[in-house]
Short mmCIF file of C-alpha atoms and ligand atoms in Angstrom, two decimals:
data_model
loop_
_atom_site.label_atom_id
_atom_site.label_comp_id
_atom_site.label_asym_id
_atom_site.label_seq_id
_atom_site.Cartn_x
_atom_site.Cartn_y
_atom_site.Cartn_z
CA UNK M 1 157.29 71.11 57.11
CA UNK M 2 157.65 67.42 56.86
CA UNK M 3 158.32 65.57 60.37
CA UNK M 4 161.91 64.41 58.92
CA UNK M 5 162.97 67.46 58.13
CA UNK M 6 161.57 69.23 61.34
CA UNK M 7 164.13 66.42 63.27
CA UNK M 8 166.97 67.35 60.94
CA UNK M 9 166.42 71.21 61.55
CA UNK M 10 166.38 70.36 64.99
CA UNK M 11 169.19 68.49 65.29
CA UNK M 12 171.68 71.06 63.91
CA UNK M 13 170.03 73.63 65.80
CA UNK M 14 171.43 71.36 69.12
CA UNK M 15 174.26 70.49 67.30
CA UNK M 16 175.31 74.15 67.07
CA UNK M 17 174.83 74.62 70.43
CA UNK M 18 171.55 76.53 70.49
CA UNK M 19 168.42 76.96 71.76
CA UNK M 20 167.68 76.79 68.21
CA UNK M 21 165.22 79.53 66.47
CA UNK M 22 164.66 76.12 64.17
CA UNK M 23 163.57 73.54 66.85
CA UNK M 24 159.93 74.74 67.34
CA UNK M 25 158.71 75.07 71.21
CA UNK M 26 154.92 75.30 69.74
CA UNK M 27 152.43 73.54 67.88
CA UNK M 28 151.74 74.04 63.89
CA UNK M 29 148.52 75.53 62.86
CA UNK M 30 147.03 72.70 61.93
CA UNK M 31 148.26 70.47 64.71
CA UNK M 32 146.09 72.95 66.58
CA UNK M 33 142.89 72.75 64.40
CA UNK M 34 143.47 68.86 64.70
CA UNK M 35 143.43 68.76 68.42
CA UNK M 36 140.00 70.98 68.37
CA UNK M 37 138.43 68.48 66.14
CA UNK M 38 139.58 65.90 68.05
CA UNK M 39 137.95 67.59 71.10
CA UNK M 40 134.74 68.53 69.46
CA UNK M 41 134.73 64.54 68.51
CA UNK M 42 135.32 63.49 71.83
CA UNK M 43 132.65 65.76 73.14
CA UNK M 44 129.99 63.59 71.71
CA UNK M 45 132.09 59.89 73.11
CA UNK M 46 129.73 57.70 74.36
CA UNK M 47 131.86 55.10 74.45
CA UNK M 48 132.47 55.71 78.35
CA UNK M 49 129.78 55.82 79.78
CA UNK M 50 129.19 52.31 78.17
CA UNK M 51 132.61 50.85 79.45
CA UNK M 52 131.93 51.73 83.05
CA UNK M 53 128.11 50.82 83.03
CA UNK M 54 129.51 47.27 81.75
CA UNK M 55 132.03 46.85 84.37
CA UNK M 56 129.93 48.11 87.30
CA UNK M 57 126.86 45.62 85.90
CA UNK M 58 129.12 42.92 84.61
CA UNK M 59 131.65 42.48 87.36
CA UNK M 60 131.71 45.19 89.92
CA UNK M 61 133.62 44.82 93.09
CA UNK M 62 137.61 43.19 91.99
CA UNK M 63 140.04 43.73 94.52
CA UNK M 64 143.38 42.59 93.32
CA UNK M 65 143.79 38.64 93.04
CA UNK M 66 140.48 37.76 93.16
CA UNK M 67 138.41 36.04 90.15
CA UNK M 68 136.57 39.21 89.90
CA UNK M 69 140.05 41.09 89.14
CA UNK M 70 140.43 38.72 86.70
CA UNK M 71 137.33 38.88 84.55
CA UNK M 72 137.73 42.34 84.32
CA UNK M 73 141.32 42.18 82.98
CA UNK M 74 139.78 39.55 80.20
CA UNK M 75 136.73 42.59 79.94
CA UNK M 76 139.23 45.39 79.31
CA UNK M 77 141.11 43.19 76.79
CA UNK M 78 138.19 42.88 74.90
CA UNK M 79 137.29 46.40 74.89
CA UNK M 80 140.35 47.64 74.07
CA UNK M 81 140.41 45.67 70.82
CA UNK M 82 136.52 46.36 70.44
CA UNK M 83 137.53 49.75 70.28
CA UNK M 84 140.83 49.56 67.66
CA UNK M 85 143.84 50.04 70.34
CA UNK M 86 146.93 47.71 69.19
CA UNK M 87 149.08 45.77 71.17
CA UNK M 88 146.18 44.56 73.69
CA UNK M 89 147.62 42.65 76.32
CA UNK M 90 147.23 41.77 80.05
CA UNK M 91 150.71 41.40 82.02
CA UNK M 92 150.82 39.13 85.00
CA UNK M 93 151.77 39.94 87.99
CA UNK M 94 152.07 37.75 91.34
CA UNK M 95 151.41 39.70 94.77
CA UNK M 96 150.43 38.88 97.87
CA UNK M 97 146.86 40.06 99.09
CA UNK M 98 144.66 40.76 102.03
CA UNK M 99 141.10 39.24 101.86
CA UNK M 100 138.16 40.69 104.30
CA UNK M 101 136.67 38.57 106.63
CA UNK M 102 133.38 39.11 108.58
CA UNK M 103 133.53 41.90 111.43
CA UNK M 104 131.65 44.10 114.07
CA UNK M 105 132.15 46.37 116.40
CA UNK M 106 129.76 47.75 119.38
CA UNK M 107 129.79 50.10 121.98
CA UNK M 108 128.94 47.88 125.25
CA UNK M 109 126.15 48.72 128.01
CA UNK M 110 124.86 50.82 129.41
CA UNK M 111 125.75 53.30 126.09
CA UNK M 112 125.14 50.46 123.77
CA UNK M 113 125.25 51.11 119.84
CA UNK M 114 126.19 48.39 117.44
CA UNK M 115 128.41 50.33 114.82
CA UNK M 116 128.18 50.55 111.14
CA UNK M 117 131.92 49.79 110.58
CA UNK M 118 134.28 48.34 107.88
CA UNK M 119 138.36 46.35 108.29
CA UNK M 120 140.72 48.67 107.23
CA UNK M 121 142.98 47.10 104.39
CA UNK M 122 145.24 44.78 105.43
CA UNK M 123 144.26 44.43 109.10
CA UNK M 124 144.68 41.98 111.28
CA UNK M 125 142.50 39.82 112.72
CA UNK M 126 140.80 39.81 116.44
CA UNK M 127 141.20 36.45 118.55
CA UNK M 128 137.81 34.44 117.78
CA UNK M 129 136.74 35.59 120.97
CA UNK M 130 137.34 39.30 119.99
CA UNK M 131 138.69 42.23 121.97
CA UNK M 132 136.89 44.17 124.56
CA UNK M 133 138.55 47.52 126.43
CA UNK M 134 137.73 50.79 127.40
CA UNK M 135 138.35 53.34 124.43
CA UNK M 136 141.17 55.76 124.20
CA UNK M 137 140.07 58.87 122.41
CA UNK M 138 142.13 61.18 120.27
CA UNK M 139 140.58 64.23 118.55
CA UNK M 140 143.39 63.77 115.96
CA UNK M 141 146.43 62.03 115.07
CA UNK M 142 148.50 64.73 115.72
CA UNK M 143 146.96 64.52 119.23
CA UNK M 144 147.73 60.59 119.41
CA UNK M 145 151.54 61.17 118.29
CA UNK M 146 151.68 64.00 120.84
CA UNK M 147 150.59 61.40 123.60
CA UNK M 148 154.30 59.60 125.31
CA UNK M 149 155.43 56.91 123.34
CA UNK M 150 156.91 55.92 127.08
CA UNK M 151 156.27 51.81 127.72
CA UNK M 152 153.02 52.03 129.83
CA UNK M 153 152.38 55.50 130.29
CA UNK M 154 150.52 56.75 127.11
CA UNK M 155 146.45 56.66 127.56
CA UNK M 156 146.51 54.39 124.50
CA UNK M 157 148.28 51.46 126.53
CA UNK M 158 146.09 48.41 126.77
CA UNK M 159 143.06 50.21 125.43
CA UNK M 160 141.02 50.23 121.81
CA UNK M 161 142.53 53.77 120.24
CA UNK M 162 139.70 55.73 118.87
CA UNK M 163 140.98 58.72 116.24
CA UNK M 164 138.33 61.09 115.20
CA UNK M 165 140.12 62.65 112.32
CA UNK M 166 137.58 64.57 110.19
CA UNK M 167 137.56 65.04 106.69
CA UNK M 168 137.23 68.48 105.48
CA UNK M 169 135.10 68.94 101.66
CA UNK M 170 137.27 69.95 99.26
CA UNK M 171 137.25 70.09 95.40
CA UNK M 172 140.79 69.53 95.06
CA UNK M 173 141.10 66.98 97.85
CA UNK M 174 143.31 68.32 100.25
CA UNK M 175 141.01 67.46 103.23
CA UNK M 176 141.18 63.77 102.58
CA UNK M 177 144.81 64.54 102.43
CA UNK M 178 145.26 65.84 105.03
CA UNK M 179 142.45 63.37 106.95
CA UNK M 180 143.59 60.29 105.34
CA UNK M 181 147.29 59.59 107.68
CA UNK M 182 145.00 58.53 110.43
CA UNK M 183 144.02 55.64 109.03
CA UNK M 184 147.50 54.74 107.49
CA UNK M 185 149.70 55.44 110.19
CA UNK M 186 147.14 55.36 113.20
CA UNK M 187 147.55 51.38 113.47
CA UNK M 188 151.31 52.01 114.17
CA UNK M 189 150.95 54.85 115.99
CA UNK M 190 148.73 53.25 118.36
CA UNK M 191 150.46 49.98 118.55
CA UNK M 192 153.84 51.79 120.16
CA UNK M 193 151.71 52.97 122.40
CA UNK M 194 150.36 49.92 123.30
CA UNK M 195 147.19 49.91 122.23
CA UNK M 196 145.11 46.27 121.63
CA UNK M 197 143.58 47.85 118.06
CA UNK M 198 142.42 50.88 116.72
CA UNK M 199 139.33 52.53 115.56
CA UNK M 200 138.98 55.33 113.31
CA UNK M 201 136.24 57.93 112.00
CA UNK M 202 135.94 57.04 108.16
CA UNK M 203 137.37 58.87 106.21
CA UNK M 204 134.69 60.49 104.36
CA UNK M 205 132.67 63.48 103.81
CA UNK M 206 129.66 62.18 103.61
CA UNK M 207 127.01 61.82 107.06
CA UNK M 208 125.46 58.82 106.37
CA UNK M 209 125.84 55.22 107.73
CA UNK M 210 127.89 53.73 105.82
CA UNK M 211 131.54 53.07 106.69
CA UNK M 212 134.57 53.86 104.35
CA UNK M 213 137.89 51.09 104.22
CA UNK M 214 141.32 51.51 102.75
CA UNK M 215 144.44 50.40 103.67
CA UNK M 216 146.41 50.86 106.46
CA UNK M 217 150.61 50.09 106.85
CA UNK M 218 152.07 48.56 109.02
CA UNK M 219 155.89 49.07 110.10
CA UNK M 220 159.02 45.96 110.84
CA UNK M 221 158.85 45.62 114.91
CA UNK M 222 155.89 47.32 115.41
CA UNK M 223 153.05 44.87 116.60
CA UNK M 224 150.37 44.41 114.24
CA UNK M 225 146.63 45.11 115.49
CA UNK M 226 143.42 44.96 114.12
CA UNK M 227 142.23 48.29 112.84
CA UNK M 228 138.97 49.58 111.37
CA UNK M 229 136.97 52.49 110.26
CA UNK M 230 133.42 53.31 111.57
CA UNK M 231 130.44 55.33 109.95
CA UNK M 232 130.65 59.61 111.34
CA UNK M 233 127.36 59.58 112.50
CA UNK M 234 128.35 56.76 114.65
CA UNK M 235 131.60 58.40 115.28
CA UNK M 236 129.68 61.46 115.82
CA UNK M 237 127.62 59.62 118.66
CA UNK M 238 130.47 57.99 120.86
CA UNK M 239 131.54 61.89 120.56
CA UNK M 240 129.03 63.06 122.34
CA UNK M 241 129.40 60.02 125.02
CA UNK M 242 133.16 61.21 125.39
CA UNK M 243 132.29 65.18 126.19
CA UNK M 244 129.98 64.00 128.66
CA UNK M 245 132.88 61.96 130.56
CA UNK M 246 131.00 58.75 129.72
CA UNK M 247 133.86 55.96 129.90
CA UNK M 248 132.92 53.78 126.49
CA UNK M 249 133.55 50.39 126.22
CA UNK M 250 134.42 48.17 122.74
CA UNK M 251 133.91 45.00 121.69
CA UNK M 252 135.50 43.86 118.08
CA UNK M 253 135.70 40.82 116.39
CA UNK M 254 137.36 40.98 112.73
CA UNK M 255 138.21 38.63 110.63
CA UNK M 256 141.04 38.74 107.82
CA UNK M 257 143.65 36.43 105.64
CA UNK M 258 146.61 38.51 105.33
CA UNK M 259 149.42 37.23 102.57
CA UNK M 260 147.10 34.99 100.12
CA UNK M 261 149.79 34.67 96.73
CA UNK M 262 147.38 35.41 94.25
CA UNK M 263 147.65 37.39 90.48
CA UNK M 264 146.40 40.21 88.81
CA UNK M 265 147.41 42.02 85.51
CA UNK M 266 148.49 45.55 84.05
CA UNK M 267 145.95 45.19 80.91
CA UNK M 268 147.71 48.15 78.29
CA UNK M 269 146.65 48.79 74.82
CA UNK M 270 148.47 51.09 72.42
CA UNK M 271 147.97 53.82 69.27
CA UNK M 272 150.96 53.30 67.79
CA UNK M 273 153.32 56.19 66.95
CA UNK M 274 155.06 56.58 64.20
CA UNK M 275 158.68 58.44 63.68
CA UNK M 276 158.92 58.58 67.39
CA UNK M 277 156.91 55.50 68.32
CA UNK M 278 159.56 54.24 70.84
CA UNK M 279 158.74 56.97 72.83
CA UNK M 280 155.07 56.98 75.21
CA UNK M 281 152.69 58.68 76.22
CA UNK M 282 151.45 56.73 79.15
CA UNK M 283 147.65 57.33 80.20
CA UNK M 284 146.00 55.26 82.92
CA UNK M 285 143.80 54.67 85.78
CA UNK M 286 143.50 51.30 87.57
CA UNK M 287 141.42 48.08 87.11
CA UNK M 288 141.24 47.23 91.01
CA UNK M 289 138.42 48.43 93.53
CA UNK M 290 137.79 47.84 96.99
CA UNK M 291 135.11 45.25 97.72
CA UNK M 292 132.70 47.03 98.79
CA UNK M 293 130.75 48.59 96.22
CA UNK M 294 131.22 48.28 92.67
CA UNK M 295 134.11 50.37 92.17
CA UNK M 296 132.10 52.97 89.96
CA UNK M 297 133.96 56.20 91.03
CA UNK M 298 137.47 54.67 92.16
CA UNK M 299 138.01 53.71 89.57
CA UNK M 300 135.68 52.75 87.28
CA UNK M 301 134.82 56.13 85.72
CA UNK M 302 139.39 56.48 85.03
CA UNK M 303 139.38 53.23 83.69
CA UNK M 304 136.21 54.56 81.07
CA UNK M 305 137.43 57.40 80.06
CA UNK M 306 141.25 56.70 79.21
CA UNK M 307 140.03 54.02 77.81
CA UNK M 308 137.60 55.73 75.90
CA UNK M 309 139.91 58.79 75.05
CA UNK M 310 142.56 56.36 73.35
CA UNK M 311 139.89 54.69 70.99
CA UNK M 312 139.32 58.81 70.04
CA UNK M 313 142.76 59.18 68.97
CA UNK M 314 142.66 55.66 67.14
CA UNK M 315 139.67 56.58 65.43
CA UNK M 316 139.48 60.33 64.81
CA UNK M 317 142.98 61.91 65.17
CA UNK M 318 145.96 61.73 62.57
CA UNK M 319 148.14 58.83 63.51
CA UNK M 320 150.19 60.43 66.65
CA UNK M 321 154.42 60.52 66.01
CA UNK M 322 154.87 58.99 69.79
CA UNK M 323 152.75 55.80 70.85
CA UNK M 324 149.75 56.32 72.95
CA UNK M 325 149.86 53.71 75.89
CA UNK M 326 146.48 53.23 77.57
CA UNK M 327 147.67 51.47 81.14
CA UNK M 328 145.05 50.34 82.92
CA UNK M 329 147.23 49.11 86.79
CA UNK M 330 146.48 46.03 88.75
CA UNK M 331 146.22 46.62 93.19
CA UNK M 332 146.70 49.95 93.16
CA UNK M 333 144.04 50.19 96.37
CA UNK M 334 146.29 47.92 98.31
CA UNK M 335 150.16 48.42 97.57
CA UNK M 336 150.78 49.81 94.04
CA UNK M 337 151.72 46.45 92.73
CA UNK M 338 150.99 46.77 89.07
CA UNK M 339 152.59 50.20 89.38
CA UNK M 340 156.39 48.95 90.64
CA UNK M 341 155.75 45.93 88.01
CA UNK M 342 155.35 48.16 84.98
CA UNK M 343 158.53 50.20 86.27
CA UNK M 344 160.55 47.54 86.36
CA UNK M 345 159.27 46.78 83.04
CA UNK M 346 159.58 49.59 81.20
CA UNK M 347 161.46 52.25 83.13
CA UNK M 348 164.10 52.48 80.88
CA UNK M 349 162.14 53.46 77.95
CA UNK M 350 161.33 57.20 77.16
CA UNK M 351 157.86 58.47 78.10
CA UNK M 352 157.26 61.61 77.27
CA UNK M 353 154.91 61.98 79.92
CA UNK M 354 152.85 59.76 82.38
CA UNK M 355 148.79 60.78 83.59
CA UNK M 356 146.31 58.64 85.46
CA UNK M 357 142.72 59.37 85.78
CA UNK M 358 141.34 58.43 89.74
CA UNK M 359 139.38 61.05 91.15
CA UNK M 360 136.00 59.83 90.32
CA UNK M 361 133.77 61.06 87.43
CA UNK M 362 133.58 64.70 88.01
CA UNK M 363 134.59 67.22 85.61
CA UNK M 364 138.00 67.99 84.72
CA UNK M 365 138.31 72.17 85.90
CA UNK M 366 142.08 72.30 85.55
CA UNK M 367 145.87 71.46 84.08
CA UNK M 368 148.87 70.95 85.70
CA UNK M 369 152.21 69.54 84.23
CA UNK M 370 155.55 68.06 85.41
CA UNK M 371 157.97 69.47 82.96
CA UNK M 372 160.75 70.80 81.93
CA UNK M 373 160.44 74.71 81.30
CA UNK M 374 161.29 74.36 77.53
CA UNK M 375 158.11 72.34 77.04
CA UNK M 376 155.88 74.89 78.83
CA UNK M 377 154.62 76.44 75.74
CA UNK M 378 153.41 73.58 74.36
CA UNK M 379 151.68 73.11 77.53
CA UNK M 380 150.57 76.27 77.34
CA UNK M 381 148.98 75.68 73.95
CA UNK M 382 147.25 72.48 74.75
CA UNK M 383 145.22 74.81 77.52
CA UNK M 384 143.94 77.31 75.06
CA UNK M 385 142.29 74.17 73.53
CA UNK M 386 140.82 72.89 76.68
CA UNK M 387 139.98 76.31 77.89
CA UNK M 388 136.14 76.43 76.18
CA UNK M 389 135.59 72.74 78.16
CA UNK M 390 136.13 75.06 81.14
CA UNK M 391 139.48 73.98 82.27
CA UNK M 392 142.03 76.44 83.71
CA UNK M 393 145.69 76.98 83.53
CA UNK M 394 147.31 79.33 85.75
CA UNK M 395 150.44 80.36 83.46
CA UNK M 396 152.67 80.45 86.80
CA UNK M 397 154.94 78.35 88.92
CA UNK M 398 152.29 76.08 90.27
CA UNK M 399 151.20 75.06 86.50
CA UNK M 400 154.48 72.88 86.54
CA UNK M 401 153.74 71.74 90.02
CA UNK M 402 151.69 68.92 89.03
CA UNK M 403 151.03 65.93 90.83
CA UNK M 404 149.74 62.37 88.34
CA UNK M 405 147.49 60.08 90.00
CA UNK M 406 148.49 57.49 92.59
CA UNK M 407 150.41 54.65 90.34
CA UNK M 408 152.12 57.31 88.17
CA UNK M 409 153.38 59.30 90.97
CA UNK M 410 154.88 56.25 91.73
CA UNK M 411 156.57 55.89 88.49
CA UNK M 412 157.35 59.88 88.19
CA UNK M 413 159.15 59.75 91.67
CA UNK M 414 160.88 56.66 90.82
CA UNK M 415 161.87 57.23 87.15
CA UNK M 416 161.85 61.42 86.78
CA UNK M 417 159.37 60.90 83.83
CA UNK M 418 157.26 63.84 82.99
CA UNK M 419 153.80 64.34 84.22
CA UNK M 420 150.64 65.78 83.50
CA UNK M 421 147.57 66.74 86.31
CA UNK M 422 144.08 66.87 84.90
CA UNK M 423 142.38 67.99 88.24
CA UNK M 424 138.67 66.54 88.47
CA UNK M 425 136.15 68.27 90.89
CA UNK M 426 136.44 65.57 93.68
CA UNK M 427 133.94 67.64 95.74
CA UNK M 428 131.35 64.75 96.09
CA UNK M 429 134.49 62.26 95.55
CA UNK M 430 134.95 61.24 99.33
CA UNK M 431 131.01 60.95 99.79
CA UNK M 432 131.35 57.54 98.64
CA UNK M 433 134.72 56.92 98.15
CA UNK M 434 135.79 53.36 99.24
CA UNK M 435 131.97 52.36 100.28
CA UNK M 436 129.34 50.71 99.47
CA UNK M 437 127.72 53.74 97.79
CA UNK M 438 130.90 53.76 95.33
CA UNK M 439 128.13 52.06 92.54
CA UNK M 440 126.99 53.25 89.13
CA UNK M 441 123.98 55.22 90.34
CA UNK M 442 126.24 57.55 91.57
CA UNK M 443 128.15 58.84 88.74
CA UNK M 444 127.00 61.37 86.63
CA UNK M 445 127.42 59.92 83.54
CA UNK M 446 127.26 63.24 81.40
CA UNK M 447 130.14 64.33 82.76
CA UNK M 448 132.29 61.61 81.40
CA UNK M 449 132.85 63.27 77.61
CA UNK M 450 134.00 65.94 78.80
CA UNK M 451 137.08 63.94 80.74
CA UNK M 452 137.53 61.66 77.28
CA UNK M 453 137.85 65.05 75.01
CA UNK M 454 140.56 66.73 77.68
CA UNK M 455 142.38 63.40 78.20
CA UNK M 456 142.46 62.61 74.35
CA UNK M 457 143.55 65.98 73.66
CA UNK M 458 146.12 66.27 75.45
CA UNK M 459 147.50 62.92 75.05
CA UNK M 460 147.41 63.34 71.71
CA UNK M 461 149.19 66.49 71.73
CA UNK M 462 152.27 65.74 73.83
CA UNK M 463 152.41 62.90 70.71
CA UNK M 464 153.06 65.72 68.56
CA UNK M 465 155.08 68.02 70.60
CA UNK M 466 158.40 69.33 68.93
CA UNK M 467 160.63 68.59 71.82
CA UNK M 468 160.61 66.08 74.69
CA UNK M 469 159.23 66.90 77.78
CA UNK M 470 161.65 65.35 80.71
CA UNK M 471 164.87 66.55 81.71
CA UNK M 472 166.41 65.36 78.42
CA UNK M 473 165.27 66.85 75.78
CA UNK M 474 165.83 65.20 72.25
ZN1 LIG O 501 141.55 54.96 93.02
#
């Protein structure tokens, strides 16, 4: 059945006030076989493992604004039209940034241990001089925000807050979940309880020495103070001080330029659709990384294989009926920027559904979707053809309870667009998440195929499907 007449079947099926036996809530036959040969082509991609070896070699570290950032919105540009996607561009966006500064920490005689310790994002800075006080230690932040928020009374008041949150191993990462409100909120937390900064256990799964950033938030009329993460063994140590009733002194000194104007980019290429082509099928990762390493995992490896898995449908799949939009988002690490600036961009225009590859490099073990319960059997469909790649579907209520990556939950939330989940094993993910140990050497680059054939498959796919996915269905 030709596509045209499909529409006009399926218009007088909703004309006539049905759910129509002629508007089709599955895939054709050979929509199907397509898909698998897409797969089976995408199996053998090594177009990723290329991409991110370039950008870890060729520019690494790019937090957003910096020249770095940049050079790799100029590299993805490039690759994107290396690789045949249409409608390369970068789009500007002005933001205001936080830029790291040197910093230390130590625990002062008689314990004495210089720490292995990183600025959170967006911290403040010590007085030159730093900031020296006895340490207030909290087990958890729960256990902080159970301590009086009374002026003067809470243990925290005129103290360095130490939180030693720990991060439970997880493959879906629900302990860094969980873990990870410490270091946002525990700089505000602390603060209204008058603490002079805070400290934190990284947030990490890993027991080595290295530390792991991110950002923090601050809140309007809360005082800002400096805040930073320190390695778990040496977290582990000062531990040990505090069961023995040792009283631990600090001494930080942290330097950081908060609210530098600067510019980064959402860099987007495009397969074009074709009888629905104004509709999109938004995949993405994002371009920024912390500084510290080379931004291999988070989020190199996303950026590879979207990338990677839209040059498969451009080159080996039957010209999709809904544009494929590869998106790749500038600062998400530090505020979501590039995120809120395609929104306001493009939030009126359908997208079918919107996906976003950030969990690292690992392989991709299940699907979840954000739809509406017409569209589930197309869903449905597209997980028989991922099932031999060893992905699972559960075929109940939590299948449609899925959550997109970081920008486009921001978008889902804020424009009810459709979503899809592809759920990577993130069970080494926090190990070197936000570190310097987030570099190449640490991905397992055979695993990125099997991430371009899922994302490619199903992207193509929801190009195809019958019927719309959001709330209002065509
Ligand atoms: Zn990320």
């Amino acid at each position: 059945m030709s596509v045209r007449r499909r529409d006009v079947l399926a218009a007088a099926a909703l004309a006539a006030g049905g759910r129509s036996r002629a508007q089709p809530t599955t895939f054709e036959a050979g929509e199907l076989r397509a898909a698998q040969q897409l797969a089976d082509a995408a199996l053998r991609d090594t177009h990723a493992a290329r991409l991110l070896t370039e950008l870890c070699t060729q520019i690494g570290a790019r937090p957003a604004g910096s020249a770095a950032d940049a050079q790799a919105a100029a590299w993805a540009q490039a690759a994107m039209r290396d690789l045949g996607l249409a409608r390369v561009r970068a789009e500007p966006l002005v933001l205001r940034v936080w830029q790291r500064g040197t910093a230390s920490a130590r625990v002062l005689p008689p314990e004495m241990l210089p720490l292995t310790m990183a600025a959170l994002g967006n911290s403040v800075a010590t007085p030159a001089e730093g900031i020296t006080a006895e340490v207030a230690w909290y087990d958890s932040l729960a256990e902080l925000q159970a301590d009086t928020r009374e002026p003067g009374r809470s243990r925290a008041n005129g103290r360095i807050v130490f939180i030693n949150q720990k991060t439970d191993r997880t493959r879906d990462g629900r302990g860094y979940g969980a873990a990870v409100p410490a270091r946002a909120f525990g700089p505000v937390e602390a603060a209204r309880r008058g603490a002079l900064a805070l400290g934190i256990r990284s947030i990490g799964t890993d027991r080595e020495r290295i530390a792991h950033t991110g950002a923090l938030r601050y809140e309007i009329g809360v005082p800002r103070i400096p805040a930073f993460a320190v390695s778990v063994p040496d977290a582990d140590a000062m531990a040990a001080w505090q069961a023995q009733g040792r009283p631990l002194q600090l001494e930080l000194k942290l330097d950081a330029k908060s609210d530098v104007e600067a510019t980064t980019h959402n860099v987007i290429g495009e397969v074009p659709g074709t009888d629905l082509a104004h509709e999109t099928v938004l995949i993405s990762a994002h371009l920024d990384s912390w500084d510290l390493g080379q931004g291999a995992v988070d989020d190199g490896a996303g950026v590879a294989i979207v990338t990677a898995a839209a040059a498969c449908i451009a080159r080996l799949a039957p010209r999709p009926r809904r544009t494929v939009r590869v998106v790749l988002f500038g600062n998400e690490e530090n505020g979501f920027d590039g995120a809120r600036a395609y929104g306001d961009r493009y939030g009126q225009d359908p997208h079918q559904w919107v996906g976003e590859s950030d969990f690292g490099a690992g392989r991709i073990w299940r699907l979840r979707s954000r739809v509406r319960p017409e569209a589930l059997p197309l869903v449905r469909q597209m997980a028989q053809v991922l099932a031999p790649m060893g992905v699972a579907w559960t075929d109940d209520a939590d299948a449609n309870q899925g959550s997109p990556g970081p920008d486009t939950g921001v978008l889902m939330r804020r424009h009810q667009w459709p979503a899809v989940e592809l759920s990577q094993d993130g069970t080494a993910y926090f190990d070197v998440h936000h570190t310097v140990h987030d570099t190449l050497d640490r991905v397992d680059l055979a695993t990125l195929p099997q991430n371009v054939a899922c994302w490619a498959v199903t992207a193509w796919l929801a190009a195809q499907a019958p019927v719309g996915f959001g709330a209002v269905g065509r």
